Coordinates of C-alpha atoms and ligand atoms in Angstrom, one line a residue:
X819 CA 4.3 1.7 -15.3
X820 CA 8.1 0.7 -16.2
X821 CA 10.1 -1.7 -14.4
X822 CA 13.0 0.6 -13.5
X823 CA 13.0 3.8 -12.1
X824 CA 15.9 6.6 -11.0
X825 CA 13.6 7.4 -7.7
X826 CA 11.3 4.9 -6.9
X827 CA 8.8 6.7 -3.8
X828 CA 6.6 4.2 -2.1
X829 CA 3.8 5.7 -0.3
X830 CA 1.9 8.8 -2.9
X831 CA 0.7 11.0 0.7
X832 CA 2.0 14.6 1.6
X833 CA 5.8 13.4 1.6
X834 CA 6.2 11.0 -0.9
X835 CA 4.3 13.8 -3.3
X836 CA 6.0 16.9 -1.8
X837 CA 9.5 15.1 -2.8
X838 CA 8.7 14.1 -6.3
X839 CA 7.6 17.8 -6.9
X840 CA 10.7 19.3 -5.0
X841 CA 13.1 16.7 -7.0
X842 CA 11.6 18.4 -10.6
X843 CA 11.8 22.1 -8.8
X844 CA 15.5 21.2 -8.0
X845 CA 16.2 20.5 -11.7
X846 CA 16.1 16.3 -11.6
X847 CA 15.7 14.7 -14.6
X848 CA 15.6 11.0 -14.6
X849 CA 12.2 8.7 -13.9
X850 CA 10.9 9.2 -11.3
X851 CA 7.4 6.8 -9.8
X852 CA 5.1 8.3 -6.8
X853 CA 3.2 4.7 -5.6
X854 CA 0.9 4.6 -3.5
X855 CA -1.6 1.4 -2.2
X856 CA -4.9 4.2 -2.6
X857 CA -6.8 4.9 -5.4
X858 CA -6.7 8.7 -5.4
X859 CA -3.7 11.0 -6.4
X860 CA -2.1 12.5 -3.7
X861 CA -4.2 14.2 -1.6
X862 CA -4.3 16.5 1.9
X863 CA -6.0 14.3 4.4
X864 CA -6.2 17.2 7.5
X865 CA -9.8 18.3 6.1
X866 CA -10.8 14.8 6.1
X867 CA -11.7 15.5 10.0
X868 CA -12.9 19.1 9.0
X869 CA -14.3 20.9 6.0
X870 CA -14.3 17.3 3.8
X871 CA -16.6 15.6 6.9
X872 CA -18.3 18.8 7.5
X873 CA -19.7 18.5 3.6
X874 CA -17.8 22.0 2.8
X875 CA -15.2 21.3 0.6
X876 CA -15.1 18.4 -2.1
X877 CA -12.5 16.2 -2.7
X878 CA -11.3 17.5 -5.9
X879 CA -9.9 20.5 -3.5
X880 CA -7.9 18.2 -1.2
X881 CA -5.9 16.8 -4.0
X882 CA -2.0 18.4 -3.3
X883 CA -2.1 18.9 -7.1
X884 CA -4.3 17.9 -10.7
X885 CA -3.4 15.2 -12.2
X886 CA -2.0 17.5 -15.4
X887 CA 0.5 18.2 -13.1
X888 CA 2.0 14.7 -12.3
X889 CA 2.2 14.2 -16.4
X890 CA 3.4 17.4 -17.3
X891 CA 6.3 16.9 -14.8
X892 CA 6.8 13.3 -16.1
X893 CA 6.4 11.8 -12.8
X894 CA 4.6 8.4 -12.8
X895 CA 1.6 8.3 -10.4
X896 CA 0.9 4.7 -10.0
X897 CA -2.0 4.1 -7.7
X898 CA -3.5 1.3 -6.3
X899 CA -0.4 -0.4 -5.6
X900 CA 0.9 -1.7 -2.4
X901 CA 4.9 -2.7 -1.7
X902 CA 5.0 -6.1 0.2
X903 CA 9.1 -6.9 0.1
X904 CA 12.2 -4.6 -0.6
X905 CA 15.4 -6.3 -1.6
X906 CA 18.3 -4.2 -0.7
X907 CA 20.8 -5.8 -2.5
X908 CA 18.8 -6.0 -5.7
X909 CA 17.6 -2.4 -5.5
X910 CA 14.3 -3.7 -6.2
X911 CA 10.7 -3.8 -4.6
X912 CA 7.6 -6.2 -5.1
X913 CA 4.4 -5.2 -5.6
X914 CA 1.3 -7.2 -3.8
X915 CA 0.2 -7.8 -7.2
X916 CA 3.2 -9.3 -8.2
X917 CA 5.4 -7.1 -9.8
X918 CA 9.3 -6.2 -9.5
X919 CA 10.6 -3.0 -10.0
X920 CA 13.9 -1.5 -9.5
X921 CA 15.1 1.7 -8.6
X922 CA 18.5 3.1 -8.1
X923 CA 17.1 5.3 -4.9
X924 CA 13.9 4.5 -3.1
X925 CA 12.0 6.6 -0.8
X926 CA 10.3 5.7 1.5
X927 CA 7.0 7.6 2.1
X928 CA 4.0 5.2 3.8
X929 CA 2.9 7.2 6.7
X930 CA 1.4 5.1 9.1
X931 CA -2.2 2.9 9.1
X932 CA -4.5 4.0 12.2
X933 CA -4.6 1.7 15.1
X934 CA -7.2 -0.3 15.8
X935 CA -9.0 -0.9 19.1
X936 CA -8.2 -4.7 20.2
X937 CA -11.1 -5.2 22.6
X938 CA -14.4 -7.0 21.8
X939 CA -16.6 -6.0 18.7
X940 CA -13.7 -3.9 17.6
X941 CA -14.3 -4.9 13.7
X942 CA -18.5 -4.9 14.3
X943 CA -19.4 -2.5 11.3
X944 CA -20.0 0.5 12.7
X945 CA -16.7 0.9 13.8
X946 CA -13.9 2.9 12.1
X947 CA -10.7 5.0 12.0
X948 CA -10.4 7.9 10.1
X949 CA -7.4 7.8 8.4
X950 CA -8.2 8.5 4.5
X951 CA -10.5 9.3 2.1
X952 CA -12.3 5.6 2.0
X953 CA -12.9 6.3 5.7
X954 CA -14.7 9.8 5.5
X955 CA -17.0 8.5 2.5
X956 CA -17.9 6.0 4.7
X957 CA -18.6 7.6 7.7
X958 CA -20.4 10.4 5.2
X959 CA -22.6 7.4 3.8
X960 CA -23.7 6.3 7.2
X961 CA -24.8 9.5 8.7
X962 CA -28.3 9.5 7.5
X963 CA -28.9 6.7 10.2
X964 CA -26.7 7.8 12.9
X965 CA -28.0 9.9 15.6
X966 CA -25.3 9.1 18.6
X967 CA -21.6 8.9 18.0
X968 CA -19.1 7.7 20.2
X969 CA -15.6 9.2 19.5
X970 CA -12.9 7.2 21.3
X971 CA -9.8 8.8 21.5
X972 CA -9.4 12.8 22.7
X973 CA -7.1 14.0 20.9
X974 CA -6.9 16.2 17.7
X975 CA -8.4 14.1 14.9
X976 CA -11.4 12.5 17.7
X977 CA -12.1 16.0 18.9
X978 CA -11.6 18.0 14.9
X979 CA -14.7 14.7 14.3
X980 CA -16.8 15.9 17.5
X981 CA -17.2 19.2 15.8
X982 CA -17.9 18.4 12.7
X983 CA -20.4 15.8 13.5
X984 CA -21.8 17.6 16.3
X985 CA -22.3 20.6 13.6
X986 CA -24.5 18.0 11.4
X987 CA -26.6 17.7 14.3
X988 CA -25.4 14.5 16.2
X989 CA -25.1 13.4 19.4
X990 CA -21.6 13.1 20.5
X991 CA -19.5 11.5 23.4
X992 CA -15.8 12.1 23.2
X993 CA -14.3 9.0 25.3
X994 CA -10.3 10.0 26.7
X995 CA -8.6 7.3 28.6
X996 CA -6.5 9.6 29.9
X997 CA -7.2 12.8 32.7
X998 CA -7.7 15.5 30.0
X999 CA -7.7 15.8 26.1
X1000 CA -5.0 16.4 24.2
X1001 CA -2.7 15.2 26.5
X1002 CA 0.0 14.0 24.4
X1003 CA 0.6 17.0 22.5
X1004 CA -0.8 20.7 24.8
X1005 CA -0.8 21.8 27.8
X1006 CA -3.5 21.3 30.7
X1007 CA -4.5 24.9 30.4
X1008 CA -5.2 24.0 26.2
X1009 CA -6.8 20.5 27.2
X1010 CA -9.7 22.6 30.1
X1011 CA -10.5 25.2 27.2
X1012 CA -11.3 23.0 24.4
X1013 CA -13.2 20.2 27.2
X1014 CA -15.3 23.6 28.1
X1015 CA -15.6 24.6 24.2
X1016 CA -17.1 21.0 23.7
X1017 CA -18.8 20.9 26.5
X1018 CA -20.6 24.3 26.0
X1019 CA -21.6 22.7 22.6
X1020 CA -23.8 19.8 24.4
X1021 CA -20.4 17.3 23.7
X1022 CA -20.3 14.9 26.4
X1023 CA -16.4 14.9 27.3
X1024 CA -15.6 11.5 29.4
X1025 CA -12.6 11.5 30.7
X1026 CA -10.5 8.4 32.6
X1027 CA -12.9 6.4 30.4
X1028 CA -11.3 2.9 29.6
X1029 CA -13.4 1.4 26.7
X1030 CA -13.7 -2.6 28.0
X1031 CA -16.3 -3.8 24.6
X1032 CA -17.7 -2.3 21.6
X1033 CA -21.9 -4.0 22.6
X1034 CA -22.6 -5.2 18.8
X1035 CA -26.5 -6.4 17.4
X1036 CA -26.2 -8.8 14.7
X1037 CA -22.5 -8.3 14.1
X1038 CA -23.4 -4.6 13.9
X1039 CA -21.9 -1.8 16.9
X1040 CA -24.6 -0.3 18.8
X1041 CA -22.8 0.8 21.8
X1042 CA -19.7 1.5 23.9
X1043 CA -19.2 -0.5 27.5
X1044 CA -17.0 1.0 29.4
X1045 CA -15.0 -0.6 32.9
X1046 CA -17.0 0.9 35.1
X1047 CA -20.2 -0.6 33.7
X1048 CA -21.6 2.2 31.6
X1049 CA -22.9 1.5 28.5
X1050 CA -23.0 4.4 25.9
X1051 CA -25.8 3.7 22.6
X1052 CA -24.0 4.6 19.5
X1053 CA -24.8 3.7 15.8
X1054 CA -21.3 5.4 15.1
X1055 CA -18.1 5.0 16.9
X1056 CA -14.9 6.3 15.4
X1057 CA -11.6 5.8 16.7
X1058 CA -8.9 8.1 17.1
X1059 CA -6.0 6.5 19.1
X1060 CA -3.0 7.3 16.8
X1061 CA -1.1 5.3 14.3
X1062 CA 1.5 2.7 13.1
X1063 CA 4.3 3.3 11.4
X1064 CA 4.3 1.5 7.9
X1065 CA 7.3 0.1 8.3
X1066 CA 6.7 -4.1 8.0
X1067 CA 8.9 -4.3 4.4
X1068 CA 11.9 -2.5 5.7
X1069 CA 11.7 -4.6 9.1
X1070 CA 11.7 -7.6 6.6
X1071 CA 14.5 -6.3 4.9
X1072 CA 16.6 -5.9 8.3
X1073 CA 15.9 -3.0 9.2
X1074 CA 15.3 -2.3 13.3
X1075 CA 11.9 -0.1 13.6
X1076 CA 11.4 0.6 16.9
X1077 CA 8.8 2.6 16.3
X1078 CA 9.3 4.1 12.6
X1079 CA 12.3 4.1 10.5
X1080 CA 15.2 5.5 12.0
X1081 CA 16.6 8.2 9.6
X1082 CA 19.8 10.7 10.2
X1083 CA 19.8 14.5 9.4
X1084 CA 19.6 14.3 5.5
X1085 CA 17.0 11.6 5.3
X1086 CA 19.3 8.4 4.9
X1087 CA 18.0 5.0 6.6
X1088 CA 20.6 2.5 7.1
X1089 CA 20.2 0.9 3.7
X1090 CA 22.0 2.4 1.2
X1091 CA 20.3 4.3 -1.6
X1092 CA 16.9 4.4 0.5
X1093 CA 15.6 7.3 2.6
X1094 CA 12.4 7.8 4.4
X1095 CA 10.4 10.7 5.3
X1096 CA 7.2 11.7 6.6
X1097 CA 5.3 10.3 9.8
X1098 CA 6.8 7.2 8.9
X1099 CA 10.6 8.2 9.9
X1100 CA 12.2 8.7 13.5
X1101 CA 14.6 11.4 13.7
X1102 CA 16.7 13.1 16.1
X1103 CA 15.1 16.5 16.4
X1104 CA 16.2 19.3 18.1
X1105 CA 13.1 20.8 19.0
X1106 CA 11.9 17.6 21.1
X1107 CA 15.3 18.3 23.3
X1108 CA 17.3 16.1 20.7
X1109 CA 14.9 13.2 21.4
X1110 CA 14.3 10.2 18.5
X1111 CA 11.3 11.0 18.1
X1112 CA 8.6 10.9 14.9
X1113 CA 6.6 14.1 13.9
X1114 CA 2.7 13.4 12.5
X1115 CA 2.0 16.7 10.7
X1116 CA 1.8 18.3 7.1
X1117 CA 4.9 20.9 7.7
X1118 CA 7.0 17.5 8.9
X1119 CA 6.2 15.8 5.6
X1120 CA 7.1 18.7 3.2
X1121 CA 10.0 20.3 5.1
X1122 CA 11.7 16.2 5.3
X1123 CA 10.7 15.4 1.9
X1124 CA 12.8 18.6 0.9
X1125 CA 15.5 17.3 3.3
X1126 CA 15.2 14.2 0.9
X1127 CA 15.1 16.0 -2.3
X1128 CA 18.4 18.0 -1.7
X1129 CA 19.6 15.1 -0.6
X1130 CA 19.3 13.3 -3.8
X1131 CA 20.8 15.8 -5.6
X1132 CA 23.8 15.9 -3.5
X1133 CA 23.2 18.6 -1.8
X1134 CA 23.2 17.4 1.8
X1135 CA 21.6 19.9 4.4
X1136 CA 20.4 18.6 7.7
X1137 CA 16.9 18.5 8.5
X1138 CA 16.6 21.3 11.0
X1139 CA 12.7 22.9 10.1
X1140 CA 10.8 24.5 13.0
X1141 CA 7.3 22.3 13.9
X1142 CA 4.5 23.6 12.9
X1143 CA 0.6 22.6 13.2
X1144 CA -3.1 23.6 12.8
X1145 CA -6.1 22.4 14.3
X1146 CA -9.8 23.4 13.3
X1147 CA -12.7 23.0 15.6
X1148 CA -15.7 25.1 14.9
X1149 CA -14.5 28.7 14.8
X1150 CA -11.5 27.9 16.5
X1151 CA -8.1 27.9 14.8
X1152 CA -5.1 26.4 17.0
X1153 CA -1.9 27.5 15.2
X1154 CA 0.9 25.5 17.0
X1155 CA 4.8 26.3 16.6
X1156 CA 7.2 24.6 18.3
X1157 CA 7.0 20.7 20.5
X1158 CA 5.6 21.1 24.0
X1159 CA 7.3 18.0 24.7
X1160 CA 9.0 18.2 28.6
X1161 CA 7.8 21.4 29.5
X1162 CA 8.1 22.8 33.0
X1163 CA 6.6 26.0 32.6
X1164 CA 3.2 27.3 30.9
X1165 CA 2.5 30.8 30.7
X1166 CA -1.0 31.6 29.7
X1167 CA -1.0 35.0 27.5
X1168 CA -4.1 36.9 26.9
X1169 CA -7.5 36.2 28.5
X1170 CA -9.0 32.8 27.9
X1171 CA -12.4 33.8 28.1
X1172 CA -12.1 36.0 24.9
X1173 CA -11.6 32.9 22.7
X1174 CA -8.3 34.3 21.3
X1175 CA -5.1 33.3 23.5
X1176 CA -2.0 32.0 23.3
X1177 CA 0.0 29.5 25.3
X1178 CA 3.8 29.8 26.0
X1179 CA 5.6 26.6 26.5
X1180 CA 9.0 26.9 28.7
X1181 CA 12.1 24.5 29.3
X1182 CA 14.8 25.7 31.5
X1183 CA 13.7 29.1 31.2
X1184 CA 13.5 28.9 27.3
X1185 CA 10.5 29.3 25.4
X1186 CA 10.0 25.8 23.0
X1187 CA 6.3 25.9 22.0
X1188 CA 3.4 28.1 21.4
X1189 CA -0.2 26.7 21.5
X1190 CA -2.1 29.8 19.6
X1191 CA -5.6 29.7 19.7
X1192 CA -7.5 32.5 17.2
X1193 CA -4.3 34.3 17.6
X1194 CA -2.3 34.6 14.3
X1195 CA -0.1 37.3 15.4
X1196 CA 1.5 35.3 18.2
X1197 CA 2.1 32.6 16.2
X1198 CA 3.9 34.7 13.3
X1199 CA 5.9 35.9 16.0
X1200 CA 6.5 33.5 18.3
X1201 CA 8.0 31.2 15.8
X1202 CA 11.5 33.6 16.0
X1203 CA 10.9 33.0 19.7
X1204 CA 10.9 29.1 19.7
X1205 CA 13.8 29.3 16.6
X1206 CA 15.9 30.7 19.0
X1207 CA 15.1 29.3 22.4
X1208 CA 14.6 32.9 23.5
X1209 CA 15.3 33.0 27.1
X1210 CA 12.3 35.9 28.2
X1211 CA 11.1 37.2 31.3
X1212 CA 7.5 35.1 31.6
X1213 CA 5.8 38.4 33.2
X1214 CA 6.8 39.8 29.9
X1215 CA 5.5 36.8 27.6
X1216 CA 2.5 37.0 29.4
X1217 CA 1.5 40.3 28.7
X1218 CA -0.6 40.6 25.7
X1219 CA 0.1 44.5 25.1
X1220 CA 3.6 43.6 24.4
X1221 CA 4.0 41.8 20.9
X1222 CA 6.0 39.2 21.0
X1223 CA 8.7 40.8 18.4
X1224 CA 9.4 43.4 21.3
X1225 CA 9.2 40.6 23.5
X1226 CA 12.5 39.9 21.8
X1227 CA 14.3 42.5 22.6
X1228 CA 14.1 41.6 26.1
X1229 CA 15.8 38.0 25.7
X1230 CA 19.2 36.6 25.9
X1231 CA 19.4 34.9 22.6
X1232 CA 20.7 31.3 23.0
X1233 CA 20.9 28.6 20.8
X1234 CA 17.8 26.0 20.9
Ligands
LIG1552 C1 -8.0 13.1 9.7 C2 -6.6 13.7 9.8 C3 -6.5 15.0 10.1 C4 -5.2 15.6 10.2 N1 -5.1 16.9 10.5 C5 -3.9 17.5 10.4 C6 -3.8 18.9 10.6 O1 -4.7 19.7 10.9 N2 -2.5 19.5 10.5 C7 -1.4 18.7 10.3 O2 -0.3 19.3 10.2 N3 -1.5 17.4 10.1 C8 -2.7 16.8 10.2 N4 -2.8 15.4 10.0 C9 -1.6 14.6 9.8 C10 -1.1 14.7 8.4 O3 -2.1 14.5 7.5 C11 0.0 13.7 8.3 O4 1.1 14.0 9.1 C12 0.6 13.7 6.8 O5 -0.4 13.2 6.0 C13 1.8 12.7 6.8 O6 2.1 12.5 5.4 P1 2.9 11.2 5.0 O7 3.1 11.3 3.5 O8 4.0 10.9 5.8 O9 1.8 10.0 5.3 P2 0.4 9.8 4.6 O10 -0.3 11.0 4.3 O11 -0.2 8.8 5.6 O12 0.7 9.0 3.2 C14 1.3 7.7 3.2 C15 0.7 7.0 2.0 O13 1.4 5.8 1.8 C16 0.5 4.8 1.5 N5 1.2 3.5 1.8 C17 1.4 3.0 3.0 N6 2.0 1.8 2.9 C18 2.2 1.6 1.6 C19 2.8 0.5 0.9 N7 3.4 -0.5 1.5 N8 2.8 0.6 -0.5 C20 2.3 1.6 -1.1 N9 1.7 2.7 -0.5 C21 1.7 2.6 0.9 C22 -0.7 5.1 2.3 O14 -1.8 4.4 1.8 C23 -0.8 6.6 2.2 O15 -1.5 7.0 1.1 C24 -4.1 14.8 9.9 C25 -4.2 13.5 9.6 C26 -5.5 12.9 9.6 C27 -5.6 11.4 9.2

């Protein structure tokens, strides 16, 4: 590790990697450091919930790329290291262990940690996020003792965790505090399908269910209570109720983080030389109706951290990249395009009980999302559709015999 370095990215995840590779692909050639506070080279943490759980992949095949790679391209991985302070003015960051370096741009790249539950017994062992690789090795290490699991939190990481440990033979309760899963992010008619899907599979789906205590033995969790009184046995309970931006240095350094750093189109906080990108950063996108909003996904971290990259290199072009996002749960594959967010309109295309549908999103008569489940073809082509906030008769959209190119040709093309 040097002192100094051209680019300094803090946080070594999907975005912070994806713009030190895209800074050498654009032709950079000063020093450039990828740190990170985890002990792994960058590495892919959606299988985490899926095949890397599930046993079926190992992690050597999560990693974004070998370690060759990083040397070859003569950027510095530096791992195991955690930013506590940024000093604007000094261009310069310290290290929990100590250290000062200074950079003459700094990225910011740190994703966010996984929130915690707050109530009683929350930190009895037993209980745990999933957030990185640590996490999964643990939960992976307990299994052999575990027979009932207790996922709190319906949404896609606590019900991508209910298949995979349901698949290794477990018993498994999906707690949602809310009226159905997945409310945050689909539709009702996605949230019924995938409470049957689990369902079917002997999942017990609770729904409304406010979690008042985790019941603990010995400082160890062996059960959830709920409001009402029930109390659910569990050697296991994972937790799956979002994140937190990790924002505390730049909020120490005067920064206002609402929730997330506020960047503009090309990347830039409100410090000069340092951007952000990643689930970390706010933006104004124009897919969520123009909204401020932050965007947890894998095509939100590469697409900003090329923002960021061009950026760098002076060649400002405003982040603009249509969302994207997959879920896996058994043999189910949700392809997403687009942000459901505000939605007054759902048209259900296809039939449901086939397994293979798709879900069309509509504001004001414009289509701004597809939920596409086992349905490739719609969401290759329903991606011009959200591009464009196509304007499309829904009798149309709902007819699976029309493909959603020619679907297309019946719009009035107006801009999203
Ligand atoms: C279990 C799971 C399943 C997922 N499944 C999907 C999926 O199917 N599809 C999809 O699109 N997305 C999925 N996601 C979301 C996706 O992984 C994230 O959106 C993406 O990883 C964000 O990348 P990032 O680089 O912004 O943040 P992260 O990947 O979180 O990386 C940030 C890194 O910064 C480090 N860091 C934080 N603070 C500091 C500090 N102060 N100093 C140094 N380092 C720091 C962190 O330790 C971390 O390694 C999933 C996420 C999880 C956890």
């Amino acid at each position: 590790m040097k002192n100094s370095y051209d680019i300094l990215i803090v946080g070594a995840g999907h975005a912070g990697a994806h713009t030190a590779l895209t800074l050498r692909q654009l032709g950079f050639t000063g020093s450039i450091a990828l740190l990170g506070e985890e002990p792994e080279l960058p590495y892919e943490r959606p299988p985490l919930s899926k095949e890397f759980l599930g046993g079926d992949k190992p992690f050597e095949r999560l990693l974004i790329r070998p370690g060759s790679f990083w040397l070859e391209r003569a950027v510095d991985v530096i791992t195991g290291c955690r930013v506590v302070a940024i000093d604007p003015d000094a261009h310069t960051v310290r290290t929990a262990a100590g250290a000062t370096l200074t950079y003459g741009r700094l990225v910011w790249a740190t994703g966010g940690r996984a929130r915690m539950l707050t109530c009683p017994g929350a930190q009895a062992r037993g209980v745990r996020n999933l957030r990185t690789r640590a996490d999964a090795d643990w939960m992976q290490s307990e299994l052999a003792d575990v027979q009932r699991v207790v996922i709190i939190g319906g949404g896609y990481i606590g019900l991508e965790v209910a298949a995979s440990l349901s698949a290794k033979g477990k018993h498994v309760t999906v707690l949602e505090a809310r009226e159905r899963v997945l409310a945050r992010v689909a539709g009702e008619v996605l949230s019924r399908f995938y409470e049957a899907e689990h369902r079917g599979r002997g999942i017990e789906v609770r729904l409304d269910a406010m979690v008042e205590a985790i019941e603990t033995y010995d400082d160890r969790a062996v059960g959830v209570r709920l409001e009402d009184g029930v109390i659910l046995p569990a050697e296991l309970i994972v937790v799956g109720v979002g994140i937190i931006p990790a924002v505390a240095p730049l909020v120490e350094a005067g920064v206002e983080c609402a929730d997330g750093v506020l960047i503009d189109e090309f990347a830039r906080t409100r410090l000069p030389d340092v951007l952000a990108v990643g689930d970390c950063a706010r933006h104004v996108n124009s897919f969520a109706g123009g909204a401020q909003i932050r965007v947890e996904s894998v095509q939100n971290a590469v697409d900003m951290a090329t923002t960021a990259a061009r950026t760098l290199m002076g060649d400002l072009r405003p982040y603009h990249a249509v969302p994207w996002f997959w879920s896996t749960q058994y043999d189910l594959k949700l392809q997403t395009v687009g942000l459901s967010i505000n939605y007054d309109q759902e048209v259900v295309r296809g039939d449901i009980a086939t397994r293979s549908f798709s879900v069309i999103y509509l504001r004001q008569g414009r289509v701004i999302a597809l939920d596409c489940v086992n349905n490739a073809r719609d969401f290759a082509q329903g991606r011009a559709l959200v591009a464009n906030g196509a304007q499309i008769d829904p009798v149309i959209l709902a007819d699976p015999c029309i493909p959603l190119k020619e679907a297309m040709i019946h719009s009035i093309i107006a801009p999203a």
